[in-house]
């Protein structure tokens, strides 16, 4: 091993050690993004709720990642059930499937900060608005039995709610600001057909941060107590496609991710310092020859030698009609007087020559017609003259 390679090796080891020390001493940064992901352990993920949901809803609980439309297409004989959607996008077809299910007696609970305006108009509900700009709000239920079971939202509350509700809706819960003056409806029940649609506009209360806080369990249980005791299906968000690649697992683990980047850096360093330029013989490549003219000449000679003028007239006629359809947009199924006039108007050629050309086309495409060399030559000249711009 020469001196240069030793120097590169020492530099590589120093760099790797520095990267390792930086990775070890790095402080983990808390992700405060509101992702509402059942697999995410960050403060505003749904990992805790995902694990507690079977016990919360009892037997018959189901979680699915397929859309409501696909779900009810697959299970068409489902009777009345509870339907749960937490801050997930619902396409129009899935929304129709959900409303059909609610109309038949199911109860739908939407826990979301964003509802499509068309959907709200369909239900005769007011649009969602930011009802407060305070840093913390208190979630309360209107039922006297749950009067003491409030939940304080003191970390990035969404503060979404209804400014007013219609007469058909029942107010179940409110959000109250610090000064007790900023009050808005954030939990309502809307009857629809034989069932009900329950809308809660603060999905943060089911995230990991608030699920783990002491004293919040009772409020969460109270909210879901408005759903009857029966099978429940939870539709999770399907808008994000998760890759099944092994790299997804490696990049999701800090230790493996650091090892992967160190490996790539070392490999790149090795390639840069170890690669040597080697001169190779560049082969001389001849440009491809254009033999289209020779091919056409050979085919023409073949037809002339065989004396098959009828076949050549038929092919010439087919090519001519194809160009008429593509370039002039004229229907060639009926070569009558209308066809002749249309061709005359679009090309400006002599109408008598066009009539003669049409007669030769009919003769060339008639398998029982007798043609001569003069017919082929005359038709070729006429057709080329008609399509000459």
CSV table of C-alpha atoms in Angstrom, one decimal:
chain,number,residue,atom,x,y,z
A,1,UNK,CA,0.0,0.0,0.0
A,2,UNK,CA,1.5,3.3,-1.1
A,3,UNK,CA,1.6,6.5,1.0
A,4,UNK,CA,-1.3,8.1,-0.9
A,5,UNK,CA,-3.7,5.3,-0.1
A,6,UNK,CA,-2.7,5.3,3.5
A,7,UNK,CA,-3.4,9.0,3.7
A,8,UNK,CA,-6.8,8.6,2.1
A,9,UNK,CA,-7.6,5.7,4.5
A,10,UNK,CA,-6.7,7.8,7.6
A,11,UNK,CA,-8.9,10.7,6.3
A,12,UNK,CA,-11.8,8.3,5.7
A,13,UNK,CA,-11.5,6.9,9.3
A,14,UNK,CA,-11.4,10.4,10.7
A,15,UNK,CA,-14.5,11.5,8.8
A,16,UNK,CA,-16.4,8.3,9.8
A,17,UNK,CA,-15.6,8.9,13.5
A,18,UNK,CA,-16.7,12.5,13.3
A,19,UNK,CA,-20.0,11.4,11.7
A,20,UNK,CA,-20.5,8.8,14.3
A,21,UNK,CA,-19.9,11.2,17.2
A,22,UNK,CA,-22.3,13.7,15.6
A,23,UNK,CA,-25.0,11.0,15.3
A,24,UNK,CA,-24.6,9.9,18.9
A,25,UNK,CA,-24.6,13.4,20.4
A,26,UNK,CA,-27.5,14.5,18.2
A,27,UNK,CA,-30.7,15.3,20.2
A,28,UNK,CA,-33.9,13.8,19.0
A,29,UNK,CA,-36.2,16.5,17.6
A,30,UNK,CA,-39.9,16.1,18.4
A,31,UNK,CA,-42.2,16.1,15.4
A,32,UNK,CA,-45.2,18.3,16.2
A,33,UNK,CA,-46.8,18.0,12.7
A,34,UNK,CA,-50.5,17.0,12.8
A,35,UNK,CA,-50.2,13.8,10.8
A,36,UNK,CA,-53.1,11.7,12.4
A,37,UNK,CA,-51.2,8.6,11.4
A,38,UNK,CA,-52.2,5.4,13.2
A,39,UNK,CA,-48.6,4.1,12.9
A,40,UNK,CA,-46.9,7.3,14.1
A,41,UNK,CA,-45.7,7.7,17.6
A,42,UNK,CA,-45.1,11.5,17.4
A,43,UNK,CA,-47.3,13.7,19.6
A,44,UNK,CA,-50.0,14.2,17.0
A,45,UNK,CA,-50.1,10.7,15.7
A,46,UNK,CA,-52.8,8.1,16.4
A,47,UNK,CA,-50.6,5.2,17.6
A,48,UNK,CA,-52.1,5.1,21.1
A,49,UNK,CA,-55.7,5.4,19.8
A,50,UNK,CA,-55.0,2.6,17.3
A,51,UNK,CA,-54.0,0.3,20.1
A,52,UNK,CA,-56.8,1.3,22.5
A,53,UNK,CA,-59.6,1.3,19.9
A,54,UNK,CA,-60.4,-2.4,20.1
A,55,UNK,CA,-61.0,-2.1,23.8
A,56,UNK,CA,-62.8,1.2,23.5
A,57,UNK,CA,-65.3,0.0,20.9
A,58,UNK,CA,-65.6,-3.6,22.0
A,59,UNK,CA,-66.2,-6.7,19.9
A,60,UNK,CA,-66.8,-6.2,16.2
A,61,UNK,CA,-64.3,-3.4,15.8
A,62,UNK,CA,-62.6,-3.3,12.4
A,63,UNK,CA,-59.9,-1.0,10.9
A,64,UNK,CA,-59.5,-0.8,7.2
A,65,UNK,CA,-57.3,1.1,4.8
A,66,UNK,CA,-59.5,0.7,1.7
A,67,UNK,CA,-61.9,3.4,0.7
A,68,UNK,CA,-65.5,3.3,2.0
A,69,UNK,CA,-66.7,2.8,-1.6
A,70,UNK,CA,-64.5,-0.2,-2.1
A,71,UNK,CA,-65.4,-1.5,1.3
A,72,UNK,CA,-69.2,-1.5,0.8
A,73,UNK,CA,-68.8,-2.8,-2.7
A,74,UNK,CA,-67.0,-5.8,-1.2
A,75,UNK,CA,-69.4,-6.2,1.8
A,76,UNK,CA,-72.8,-5.4,0.4
A,77,UNK,CA,-74.9,-7.1,3.1
A,78,UNK,CA,-73.6,-5.2,6.1
A,79,UNK,CA,-76.3,-4.2,8.5
A,80,UNK,CA,-76.4,-1.2,10.8
A,81,UNK,CA,-73.0,-0.3,12.3
A,82,UNK,CA,-70.8,2.5,13.6
A,83,UNK,CA,-68.5,4.2,11.1
A,84,UNK,CA,-65.5,6.2,12.2
A,85,UNK,CA,-63.4,8.6,10.1
A,86,UNK,CA,-60.6,10.7,11.6
A,87,UNK,CA,-59.3,13.5,9.5
A,88,UNK,CA,-59.2,11.4,6.3
A,89,UNK,CA,-60.1,12.6,2.8
A,90,UNK,CA,-63.3,11.1,1.4
A,91,UNK,CA,-63.9,11.0,-2.3
A,92,UNK,CA,-67.4,11.6,-3.8
A,93,UNK,CA,-68.2,8.0,-4.4
A,94,UNK,CA,-67.1,7.0,-0.9
A,95,UNK,CA,-69.2,9.8,0.6
A,96,UNK,CA,-72.2,8.5,-1.3
A,97,UNK,CA,-71.6,5.0,0.1
A,98,UNK,CA,-71.3,6.4,3.6
A,99,UNK,CA,-74.6,8.4,3.3
A,100,UNK,CA,-76.4,5.4,1.9
A,101,UNK,CA,-75.2,3.4,4.9
A,102,UNK,CA,-76.3,6.1,7.4
A,103,UNK,CA,-79.6,6.4,5.6
A,104,UNK,CA,-80.1,2.7,6.3
A,105,UNK,CA,-79.5,3.1,10.1
A,106,UNK,CA,-75.8,3.3,10.7
A,107,UNK,CA,-74.1,6.1,12.7
A,108,UNK,CA,-71.2,8.0,11.1
A,109,UNK,CA,-68.7,9.9,13.3
A,110,UNK,CA,-66.5,12.4,11.5
A,111,UNK,CA,-63.6,13.7,13.6
A,112,UNK,CA,-62.1,16.3,11.3
A,113,UNK,CA,-61.0,19.9,10.8
A,114,UNK,CA,-61.9,20.0,7.1
A,115,UNK,CA,-65.2,19.1,5.5
A,116,UNK,CA,-65.9,19.7,1.8
A,117,UNK,CA,-68.2,22.7,1.3
A,118,UNK,CA,-70.4,20.7,-1.1
A,119,UNK,CA,-70.9,18.1,1.6
A,120,UNK,CA,-71.9,20.7,4.2
A,121,UNK,CA,-74.3,22.3,1.8
A,122,UNK,CA,-75.8,18.9,1.1
A,123,UNK,CA,-76.4,18.5,4.8
A,124,UNK,CA,-77.6,22.1,5.2
A,125,UNK,CA,-74.7,22.8,7.6
A,126,UNK,CA,-72.7,26.0,8.0
A,127,UNK,CA,-69.0,25.9,6.9
A,128,UNK,CA,-66.3,25.3,9.5
A,129,UNK,CA,-64.5,28.4,10.7
A,130,UNK,CA,-61.7,29.4,13.1
A,131,UNK,CA,-63.8,30.4,16.1
A,132,UNK,CA,-61.0,31.5,18.4
A,133,UNK,CA,-57.4,32.7,18.3
A,134,UNK,CA,-56.4,31.8,21.9
A,135,UNK,CA,-53.5,29.5,22.6
A,136,UNK,CA,-55.7,27.1,24.6
A,137,UNK,CA,-59.3,26.1,24.7
A,138,UNK,CA,-61.4,23.8,26.8
A,139,UNK,CA,-63.6,21.0,25.2
A,140,UNK,CA,-66.8,20.4,27.1
A,141,UNK,CA,-69.9,18.3,26.5
A,142,UNK,CA,-73.5,19.6,27.0
A,143,UNK,CA,-74.8,16.5,28.6
A,144,UNK,CA,-75.1,17.2,32.4
A,145,UNK,CA,-73.8,13.7,33.1
A,146,UNK,CA,-70.5,14.7,31.5
A,147,UNK,CA,-70.3,18.2,33.0
A,148,UNK,CA,-67.0,17.6,34.8
A,149,UNK,CA,-65.3,15.6,32.0
A,150,UNK,CA,-63.7,18.4,30.1
A,151,UNK,CA,-60.4,18.4,28.2
A,152,UNK,CA,-58.0,21.2,28.0
A,153,UNK,CA,-56.4,21.8,24.6
A,154,UNK,CA,-53.2,23.7,25.4
A,155,UNK,CA,-50.9,22.6,22.6
A,156,UNK,CA,-51.6,23.8,19.1
A,157,UNK,CA,-55.4,23.5,19.1
A,158,UNK,CA,-57.1,23.7,15.7
A,159,UNK,CA,-59.9,26.0,17.1
A,160,UNK,CA,-62.3,25.0,14.3
A,161,UNK,CA,-66.0,24.9,14.9
A,162,UNK,CA,-69.5,26.0,13.7
A,163,UNK,CA,-70.5,29.6,14.1
A,164,UNK,CA,-74.2,28.4,14.1
A,165,UNK,CA,-76.1,25.2,13.5
A,166,UNK,CA,-79.5,24.5,11.9
A,167,UNK,CA,-82.6,23.4,13.8
A,168,UNK,CA,-82.2,19.7,12.8
A,169,UNK,CA,-78.8,19.4,14.4
A,170,UNK,CA,-78.3,18.7,18.1
A,171,UNK,CA,-75.4,20.4,19.9
A,172,UNK,CA,-73.4,17.9,21.9
A,173,UNK,CA,-70.1,19.7,22.7
A,174,UNK,CA,-68.5,23.1,22.7
A,175,UNK,CA,-65.1,24.7,22.9
A,176,UNK,CA,-64.6,27.5,25.4
A,177,UNK,CA,-61.8,30.0,25.5
A,178,UNK,CA,-59.9,31.2,28.6
A,179,UNK,CA,-62.2,34.1,29.1
A,180,UNK,CA,-65.3,31.9,28.9
A,181,UNK,CA,-66.6,34.3,26.2
A,182,UNK,CA,-65.3,32.6,23.0
A,183,UNK,CA,-67.7,29.7,22.8
A,184,UNK,CA,-68.3,27.7,19.6
A,185,UNK,CA,-70.0,24.5,18.6
A,186,UNK,CA,-67.4,21.7,17.9
A,187,UNK,CA,-69.5,18.6,18.4
A,188,UNK,CA,-72.9,18.1,16.8
A,189,UNK,CA,-75.3,15.3,15.8
A,190,UNK,CA,-77.2,15.5,12.6
A,191,UNK,CA,-80.0,13.0,11.9
A,192,UNK,CA,-79.9,11.6,8.4
A,193,UNK,CA,-82.4,9.0,7.3
A,194,UNK,CA,-82.6,6.2,9.9
A,195,UNK,CA,-79.1,7.0,11.3
A,196,UNK,CA,-77.1,10.0,12.5
A,197,UNK,CA,-74.0,11.9,11.5
A,198,UNK,CA,-71.8,13.0,14.4
A,199,UNK,CA,-69.2,15.7,13.6
A,200,UNK,CA,-66.4,16.6,16.0
A,201,UNK,CA,-64.1,19.4,14.7
A,202,UNK,CA,-61.1,18.9,17.0
A,203,UNK,CA,-59.4,15.6,16.1
A,204,UNK,CA,-56.4,16.4,18.3
A,205,UNK,CA,-58.2,15.0,21.3
A,206,UNK,CA,-57.5,11.4,20.0
A,207,UNK,CA,-53.8,12.0,19.3
A,208,UNK,CA,-51.0,10.5,21.4
A,209,UNK,CA,-50.3,13.8,23.2
A,210,UNK,CA,-53.8,14.2,24.6
A,211,UNK,CA,-54.5,10.5,25.0
A,212,UNK,CA,-51.5,10.1,27.4
A,213,UNK,CA,-52.4,13.2,29.5
A,214,UNK,CA,-53.9,12.4,32.9
A,215,UNK,CA,-57.6,13.2,33.2
A,216,UNK,CA,-58.4,13.2,29.4
A,217,UNK,CA,-59.6,9.6,29.3
A,218,UNK,CA,-63.1,10.3,30.5
A,219,UNK,CA,-63.8,13.0,27.9
A,220,UNK,CA,-62.6,10.6,25.1
A,221,UNK,CA,-64.9,7.9,26.4
A,222,UNK,CA,-67.8,10.3,26.7
A,223,UNK,CA,-67.5,11.4,23.1
A,224,UNK,CA,-67.5,7.8,21.8
A,225,UNK,CA,-70.4,6.9,24.2
A,226,UNK,CA,-72.7,8.7,21.7
A,227,UNK,CA,-72.2,5.7,19.4
A,228,UNK,CA,-74.5,2.7,20.2
A,229,UNK,CA,-73.1,-0.7,21.1
A,230,UNK,CA,-72.6,-2.4,17.8
A,231,UNK,CA,-69.9,-3.3,15.3
A,232,UNK,CA,-67.6,-0.4,14.4
A,233,UNK,CA,-65.5,0.1,11.3
A,234,UNK,CA,-62.7,2.7,11.2
A,235,UNK,CA,-61.7,4.0,7.8
A,236,UNK,CA,-58.1,5.2,8.0
A,237,UNK,CA,-56.5,7.6,5.5
A,238,UNK,CA,-55.6,5.9,2.2
A,239,UNK,CA,-54.3,9.0,0.3
A,240,UNK,CA,-50.7,8.2,1.2
A,241,UNK,CA,-49.1,5.2,-0.6
A,242,UNK,CA,-46.5,3.5,1.7
A,243,UNK,CA,-43.6,2.0,-0.2
A,244,UNK,CA,-42.9,-1.7,0.5
A,245,UNK,CA,-39.2,-1.2,-0.3
A,246,UNK,CA,-36.5,-2.3,2.2
A,247,UNK,CA,-35.1,1.3,2.1
A,248,UNK,CA,-38.3,2.6,3.8
A,249,UNK,CA,-37.4,0.5,6.9
A,250,UNK,CA,-33.8,1.5,6.8
A,251,UNK,CA,-34.5,5.2,6.5
A,252,UNK,CA,-37.2,5.1,9.2
A,253,UNK,CA,-34.6,4.0,11.9
A,254,UNK,CA,-32.1,6.6,12.9
A,255,UNK,CA,-29.3,4.1,13.5
A,256,UNK,CA,-29.7,2.3,10.2
A,257,UNK,CA,-30.2,5.6,8.4
A,258,UNK,CA,-26.9,6.9,9.8
A,259,UNK,CA,-25.1,3.7,8.9
A,260,UNK,CA,-26.5,3.8,5.4
A,261,UNK,CA,-25.3,7.4,4.8
A,262,UNK,CA,-21.8,6.5,6.2
A,263,UNK,CA,-21.7,3.6,3.8
A,264,UNK,CA,-22.7,5.7,0.8
A,265,UNK,CA,-20.1,8.4,1.8
A,266,UNK,CA,-17.4,5.8,2.1
A,267,UNK,CA,-18.2,4.2,-1.2
A,268,UNK,CA,-18.2,7.5,-2.9
A,269,UNK,CA,-14.9,8.5,-1.4
A,270,UNK,CA,-13.4,5.2,-2.5
A,271,UNK,CA,-14.6,5.6,-6.1
A,272,UNK,CA,-13.3,9.2,-6.3
A,273,UNK,CA,-9.8,8.4,-5.0
A,274,UNK,CA,-9.3,4.9,-6.4
A,275,UNK,CA,-10.7,5.3,-9.9
A,276,UNK,CA,-8.2,5.7,-12.7
A,277,UNK,CA,-8.7,7.0,-16.1
A,278,UNK,CA,-8.1,4.3,-18.7
A,279,UNK,CA,-7.9,5.0,-22.4
A,280,UNK,CA,-9.9,2.7,-24.5
A,281,UNK,CA,-10.0,2.2,-28.2
A,282,UNK,CA,-13.0,4.0,-29.6
A,283,UNK,CA,-14.5,1.8,-32.4
A,284,UNK,CA,-15.3,3.5,-35.7
A,285,UNK,CA,-19.1,3.2,-36.3
A,286,UNK,CA,-20.3,3.7,-39.7
A,287,UNK,CA,-23.5,5.8,-39.9
A,288,UNK,CA,-26.6,3.7,-40.9
A,289,UNK,CA,-27.3,3.8,-44.6
A,290,UNK,CA,-30.6,5.0,-45.9
A,291,UNK,CA,-31.7,2.2,-48.2
A,292,UNK,CA,-35.4,3.3,-48.5
A,293,UNK,CA,-35.0,4.4,-52.1
A,294,UNK,CA,-33.3,1.1,-53.1
A,295,UNK,CA,-36.1,-0.8,-51.3
A,296,UNK,CA,-38.8,1.1,-53.2
A,297,UNK,CA,-37.0,0.6,-56.4
A,298,UNK,CA,-36.7,-3.2,-55.8
A,299,UNK,CA,-40.4,-3.5,-55.0
A,300,UNK,CA,-41.3,-1.5,-58.1
A,301,UNK,CA,-39.2,-3.6,-60.3
A,302,UNK,CA,-40.7,-6.7,-58.8
A,303,UNK,CA,-44.2,-5.6,-59.6
A,304,UNK,CA,-43.2,-4.6,-63.1
A,305,UNK,CA,-41.6,-7.9,-63.7
A,306,UNK,CA,-44.6,-9.8,-62.5
A,307,UNK,CA,-46.9,-7.6,-64.5
A,308,UNK,CA,-49.4,-7.4,-61.6
A,309,UNK,CA,-50.8,-4.0,-62.4
A,310,UNK,CA,-54.1,-4.7,-60.7
A,311,UNK,CA,-52.4,-5.2,-57.3
A,312,UNK,CA,-50.4,-2.0,-57.7
A,313,UNK,CA,-53.5,0.0,-58.6
A,314,UNK,CA,-55.3,-1.4,-55.5
A,315,UNK,CA,-52.4,-0.4,-53.2
A,316,UNK,CA,-52.1,3.0,-54.8
A,317,UNK,CA,-55.9,3.5,-54.3
A,318,UNK,CA,-55.7,2.5,-50.7
A,319,UNK,CA,-52.9,4.9,-50.0
A,320,UNK,CA,-54.7,7.7,-51.7
A,321,UNK,CA,-57.9,7.2,-49.8
A,322,UNK,CA,-56.0,7.0,-46.5
A,323,UNK,CA,-54.4,10.4,-47.2
A,324,UNK,CA,-57.8,11.8,-48.1
A,325,UNK,CA,-59.2,10.7,-44.8
A,326,UNK,CA,-56.2,11.8,-42.7
A,327,UNK,CA,-55.3,15.1,-44.4
A,328,UNK,CA,-58.6,16.3,-45.9
A,329,UNK,CA,-61.0,14.7,-43.4
A,330,UNK,CA,-63.3,13.3,-46.1
A,331,UNK,CA,-65.3,10.1,-45.6
A,332,UNK,CA,-64.2,7.6,-48.3
A,333,UNK,CA,-66.7,4.9,-47.7
A,334,UNK,CA,-69.0,6.1,-50.5
A,335,UNK,CA,-67.2,7.4,-53.5
A,336,UNK,CA,-70.3,9.1,-55.0
A,337,UNK,CA,-71.0,12.6,-56.3
A,338,UNK,CA,-70.8,14.1,-52.8
A,339,UNK,CA,-67.4,12.6,-52.4
A,340,UNK,CA,-66.3,14.0,-55.7
A,341,UNK,CA,-67.6,17.5,-54.9
A,342,UNK,CA,-66.0,17.5,-51.4
A,343,UNK,CA,-62.7,16.5,-52.9
A,344,UNK,CA,-63.0,19.2,-55.6
A,345,UNK,CA,-63.8,21.9,-53.0
A,346,UNK,CA,-60.9,21.0,-50.7
A,347,UNK,CA,-58.2,20.4,-53.3
A,348,UNK,CA,-59.4,22.9,-56.0
A,349,UNK,CA,-58.5,20.4,-58.7
A,350,UNK,CA,-60.4,19.8,-62.0
A,351,UNK,CA,-63.6,18.0,-61.2
A,352,UNK,CA,-63.5,16.0,-64.5
A,353,UNK,CA,-60.0,14.7,-63.5
A,354,UNK,CA,-61.3,13.8,-60.1
A,355,UNK,CA,-64.2,11.8,-61.7
A,356,UNK,CA,-61.7,10.0,-63.9
A,357,UNK,CA,-59.5,9.2,-60.9
A,358,UNK,CA,-62.5,7.9,-58.9
A,359,UNK,CA,-63.4,5.6,-61.9
A,360,UNK,CA,-59.9,4.3,-62.0
A,361,UNK,CA,-59.9,3.7,-58.2
A,362,UNK,CA,-63.1,1.7,-58.5
A,363,UNK,CA,-61.6,-0.3,-61.4
A,364,UNK,CA,-58.4,-0.9,-59.3
A,365,UNK,CA,-60.3,-2.1,-56.3
A,366,UNK,CA,-62.6,-4.3,-58.3
A,367,UNK,CA,-61.0,-7.8,-58.1
A,368,UNK,CA,-62.8,-8.9,-61.3
A,369,UNK,CA,-61.9,-5.8,-63.4
A,370,UNK,CA,-59.3,-6.1,-66.2
A,371,UNK,CA,-56.6,-3.4,-66.0
A,372,UNK,CA,-53.6,-2.5,-68.2
A,373,UNK,CA,-50.3,-0.7,-67.7
A,374,UNK,CA,-51.8,2.5,-69.1
A,375,UNK,CA,-54.5,2.4,-66.4
A,376,UNK,CA,-51.9,2.2,-63.7
A,377,UNK,CA,-49.8,5.0,-65.2
A,378,UNK,CA,-52.9,7.3,-65.7
A,379,UNK,CA,-54.2,6.7,-62.2
A,380,UNK,CA,-50.8,7.3,-60.6
A,381,UNK,CA,-50.5,10.6,-62.4
A,382,UNK,CA,-54.0,11.7,-61.5
A,383,UNK,CA,-53.8,10.8,-57.8
A,384,UNK,CA,-50.5,12.5,-57.4
A,385,UNK,CA,-51.8,15.6,-59.1
A,386,UNK,CA,-55.0,15.7,-56.9
A,387,UNK,CA,-53.0,15.6,-53.7
A,388,UNK,CA,-50.3,18.1,-54.8
A,389,UNK,CA,-50.6,21.3,-52.8
